[in-house]
Amino acid sequence: MTALDPSVYAKLLQTNSASLSSLLLKRGLRNTAVRGVRPLAAAEKPMIGPAVTVRYIPAREDIDGSTYSSDPSNQQRKAIDTIAEGHVLVFDCRSIAEIAGIGAVLARRLVYRGCAGLVLDGGVRDTADIAQLGLPTYCLGPAAPANLVAHHASDMNQPIACGGVAVYPDDIVFGDSEAVIIIPREYVGEIADEAVAMEEQEEFLKLEIESGKPTLGVYPPNKETLERFEAWRKARVQAV
């Protein structure tokens, strides 16, 4: 697994899921927002980091008994005990909201490991506890039943589906109050640069609309609007 370049991380902190979704759409990537997941708690900054993936398949009674939690082959535990600092753990829970994919004790291990966040298209138990840990957690909602009721962790760091979106190991996961976006690693550098520029331009376009200008010619901007934007941008740079 490869850590995210700090300069790219800093640029992504300045953007949001809506802008990233638009920039990915320009590259033909339409299915990038994980469906149904919401943050357990509000956060001051976005969740950003490379993906570590775990796939759940249906549990089977002769394998997933009470002793499986302590089995060295348990892929869920392997991922939790080995995740690198700054990475995001992403679970394929098959969109089953009523079963928990993780609970508060294991979430504390992720905090200790420096995990950047947690995304799962399933439920989470101990939600009030986890919400206070400071670990960004995106899920379908609270669920009391433990994962072994329905899930068997079949593998880790393989391509998975989460909320209907393909997630490959080392993809960049971005989460804010609105959505979780999956960014293919090969695009993240250029998208980060474009996102910063896009946020600056949209700041200007909002001012244009607030001043009373109609949307046509402003959003999207025509030649005259772009010229006004460049003049505004240069004046702001000079004022710094």
XYZ file of C-alpha atoms in Angstrom:
240
model
C 0.000 0.000 0.000
C 1.209 3.490 -0.884
C 0.762 6.538 1.322
C -0.892 9.571 -0.213
C 1.461 12.405 -1.167
C 1.118 15.158 1.493
C 0.789 17.884 -1.146
C -2.087 16.024 -2.806
C -3.709 15.467 0.588
C -3.472 19.197 1.350
C -5.177 20.071 -1.935
C -7.983 17.567 -1.389
C -8.664 19.145 2.005
C -9.714 22.294 0.122
C -12.413 20.622 -1.950
C -15.621 18.639 -1.477
C -17.392 15.541 -2.717
C -19.559 17.433 -5.221
C -16.553 18.943 -6.999
C -14.692 15.629 -7.040
C -17.744 13.871 -8.458
C -17.934 16.434 -11.270
C -14.236 16.123 -12.088
C -14.485 12.335 -12.221
C -17.565 12.622 -14.436
C -15.519 14.680 -16.917
C -13.257 11.636 -17.194
C -16.213 9.352 -17.886
C -16.435 7.947 -14.341
C -20.112 8.111 -13.386
C -20.338 5.623 -10.523
C -18.065 7.049 -7.834
C -20.316 7.987 -4.871
C -20.909 5.177 -2.346
C -24.680 4.826 -2.033
C -26.546 5.071 1.244
C -23.716 5.726 3.677
C -23.843 8.628 6.119
C -21.300 9.846 8.699
C -21.907 8.882 12.317
C -20.638 12.256 13.484
C -19.875 15.664 12.001
C -16.218 16.253 11.198
C -14.113 19.394 10.929
C -12.294 18.165 7.838
C -12.797 15.551 5.100
C -11.792 11.914 5.503
C -9.030 11.186 2.971
C -6.806 8.157 2.484
C -5.921 5.100 0.387
C -8.351 2.184 0.584
C -7.739 -1.071 2.429
C -10.565 -3.420 1.456
C -12.346 -6.301 3.191
C -15.013 -8.434 1.543
C -17.826 -10.072 3.509
C -19.640 -13.072 2.007
C -22.619 -14.843 3.614
C -21.753 -16.568 6.874
C -21.906 -20.355 7.109
C -22.703 -22.021 10.424
C -19.957 -24.676 10.313
C -17.278 -21.993 9.837
C -18.496 -18.806 11.464
C -18.998 -19.959 15.037
C -18.026 -18.133 18.200
C -14.356 -19.150 17.826
C -13.902 -17.568 14.391
C -13.348 -14.131 15.919
C -10.047 -15.359 17.381
C -9.029 -17.404 14.338
C -5.726 -16.136 12.822
C -7.258 -16.540 9.347
C -10.010 -14.003 10.095
C -9.529 -11.418 7.344
C -11.439 -8.727 9.211
C -9.033 -8.948 12.143
C -6.009 -9.084 9.826
C -7.067 -5.848 8.171
C -7.763 -4.117 11.477
C -4.484 -5.225 13.050
C -2.297 -4.338 10.047
C -3.860 -1.261 8.447
C -1.254 1.432 7.800
C -1.516 4.911 9.250
C -3.534 7.293 7.101
C -5.439 4.578 5.234
C -9.224 4.087 5.081
C -10.775 0.687 5.805
C -13.595 -0.132 3.378
C -15.957 -3.088 3.940
C -18.166 -4.829 1.396
C -21.159 -5.693 3.610
C -23.422 -6.509 0.642
C -25.613 -3.512 1.593
C -27.112 -5.320 4.591
C -28.067 -2.508 6.956
C -29.424 -4.597 9.821
C -26.150 -6.437 10.600
C -23.139 -4.704 12.117
C -19.858 -4.856 10.240
C -17.831 -3.585 13.194
C -18.192 -2.412 16.796
C -16.548 -0.103 19.323
C -13.753 -2.395 20.543
C -12.366 -3.031 17.065
C -12.860 0.620 16.160
C -10.491 1.514 18.994
C -7.809 -0.658 17.412
C -8.234 1.336 14.207
C -7.776 4.567 16.133
C -4.573 3.193 17.669
C -3.288 2.215 14.216
C -3.859 5.744 12.913
C -6.619 4.704 10.511
C -7.982 7.696 8.571
C -11.548 6.409 8.502
C -14.025 3.607 8.002
C -16.604 3.025 5.253
C -19.064 0.143 5.108
C -22.309 -0.456 3.226
C -23.768 -2.096 6.305
C -24.621 -1.366 9.894
C -22.419 -0.469 12.841
C -22.990 -1.393 16.473
C -22.075 0.838 19.433
C -22.684 3.879 17.256
C -22.793 6.423 20.097
C -19.465 5.111 21.392
C -17.786 5.098 17.962
C -19.098 8.590 17.189
C -17.092 9.916 20.134
C -13.813 8.256 19.110
C -12.906 10.760 16.415
C -12.707 7.979 13.810
C -14.606 9.114 10.691
C -17.184 6.378 10.123
C -19.616 6.136 7.213
C -22.298 3.422 7.316
C -25.946 2.636 6.603
C -26.927 3.162 10.241
C -26.987 1.474 13.671
C -27.295 -2.311 13.948
C -27.040 -4.460 17.078
C -26.404 -7.989 15.642
C -22.702 -8.851 15.333
C -21.124 -9.480 11.935
C -20.937 -13.274 12.419
C -24.731 -13.431 12.288
C -24.572 -12.869 8.524
C -20.985 -12.185 7.422
C -17.780 -14.099 6.781
C -14.700 -12.016 5.972
C -13.456 -13.892 2.911
C -10.481 -11.757 1.855
C -8.729 -8.412 2.172
C -7.044 -6.057 -0.272
C -8.971 -7.353 -3.247
C -11.422 -5.382 -5.428
C -14.802 -5.099 -3.703
C -18.177 -3.437 -4.110
C -19.249 -0.920 -1.475
C -22.579 0.817 -1.864
C -22.691 -0.194 -5.510
C -19.255 1.285 -6.298
C -16.143 -0.662 -7.280
C -13.332 -0.074 -4.775
C -9.822 -1.274 -5.556
C -7.032 -1.432 -2.964
C -5.100 1.842 -2.967
C -7.948 3.854 -4.513
C -8.290 7.179 -2.721
C -11.343 7.474 -0.488
C -12.761 10.954 0.161
C -15.615 11.517 2.582
C -17.368 14.678 3.767
C -20.793 15.530 5.190
C -22.417 14.910 1.814
C -20.889 11.737 0.339
C -18.032 9.266 0.078
C -16.242 9.421 -3.279
C -13.862 6.770 -4.646
C -11.025 8.223 -6.741
C -8.829 5.900 -8.836
C -5.227 6.391 -7.712
C -4.022 7.233 -11.243
C -6.237 10.328 -11.377
C -5.828 11.734 -7.883
C -2.904 14.089 -8.521
C -4.425 15.864 -11.499
C -7.876 15.894 -9.911
C -6.494 17.502 -6.749
C -4.964 20.295 -8.850
C -8.175 20.802 -10.797
C -10.278 20.724 -7.635
C -8.360 23.619 -6.096
C -8.798 25.666 -9.274
C -12.466 24.674 -9.479
C -13.178 25.781 -5.909
C -11.623 29.187 -6.601
C -13.639 29.665 -9.775
C -16.880 28.605 -8.096
C -16.240 31.092 -5.287
C -16.206 33.821 -7.933
C -19.271 32.457 -9.757
C -21.251 32.506 -6.511
C -20.361 36.180 -6.104
C -21.534 36.798 -9.676
C -24.922 35.182 -8.998
C -25.263 36.998 -5.660
C -24.653 40.307 -7.465
C -27.794 39.706 -9.538
C -26.394 38.268 -12.742
C -28.472 35.577 -14.501
C -27.188 32.012 -14.640
C -26.835 31.981 -18.432
C -23.300 32.972 -19.277
C -22.192 32.678 -15.664
C -22.830 29.028 -14.879
C -21.179 27.603 -16.873
C -19.041 30.683 -17.502
C -18.758 32.174 -20.961
C -15.753 34.109 -22.296
C -16.745 37.395 -20.642
C -17.286 35.752 -17.258
C -13.940 33.994 -17.486
C -12.259 37.297 -18.239
C -13.875 38.862 -15.153
C -12.790 35.823 -13.126
C -9.163 36.197 -14.220
C -9.172 39.866 -13.282
C -10.734 39.030 -9.887
C -8.224 36.239 -9.278
C -5.218 38.413 -10.156
C -6.466 41.241 -7.937
C -6.871 38.842 -5.032
C -3.368 37.432 -5.496
C -1.896 40.929 -5.540
C -3.756 41.831 -2.374
C -2.182 38.988 -0.417
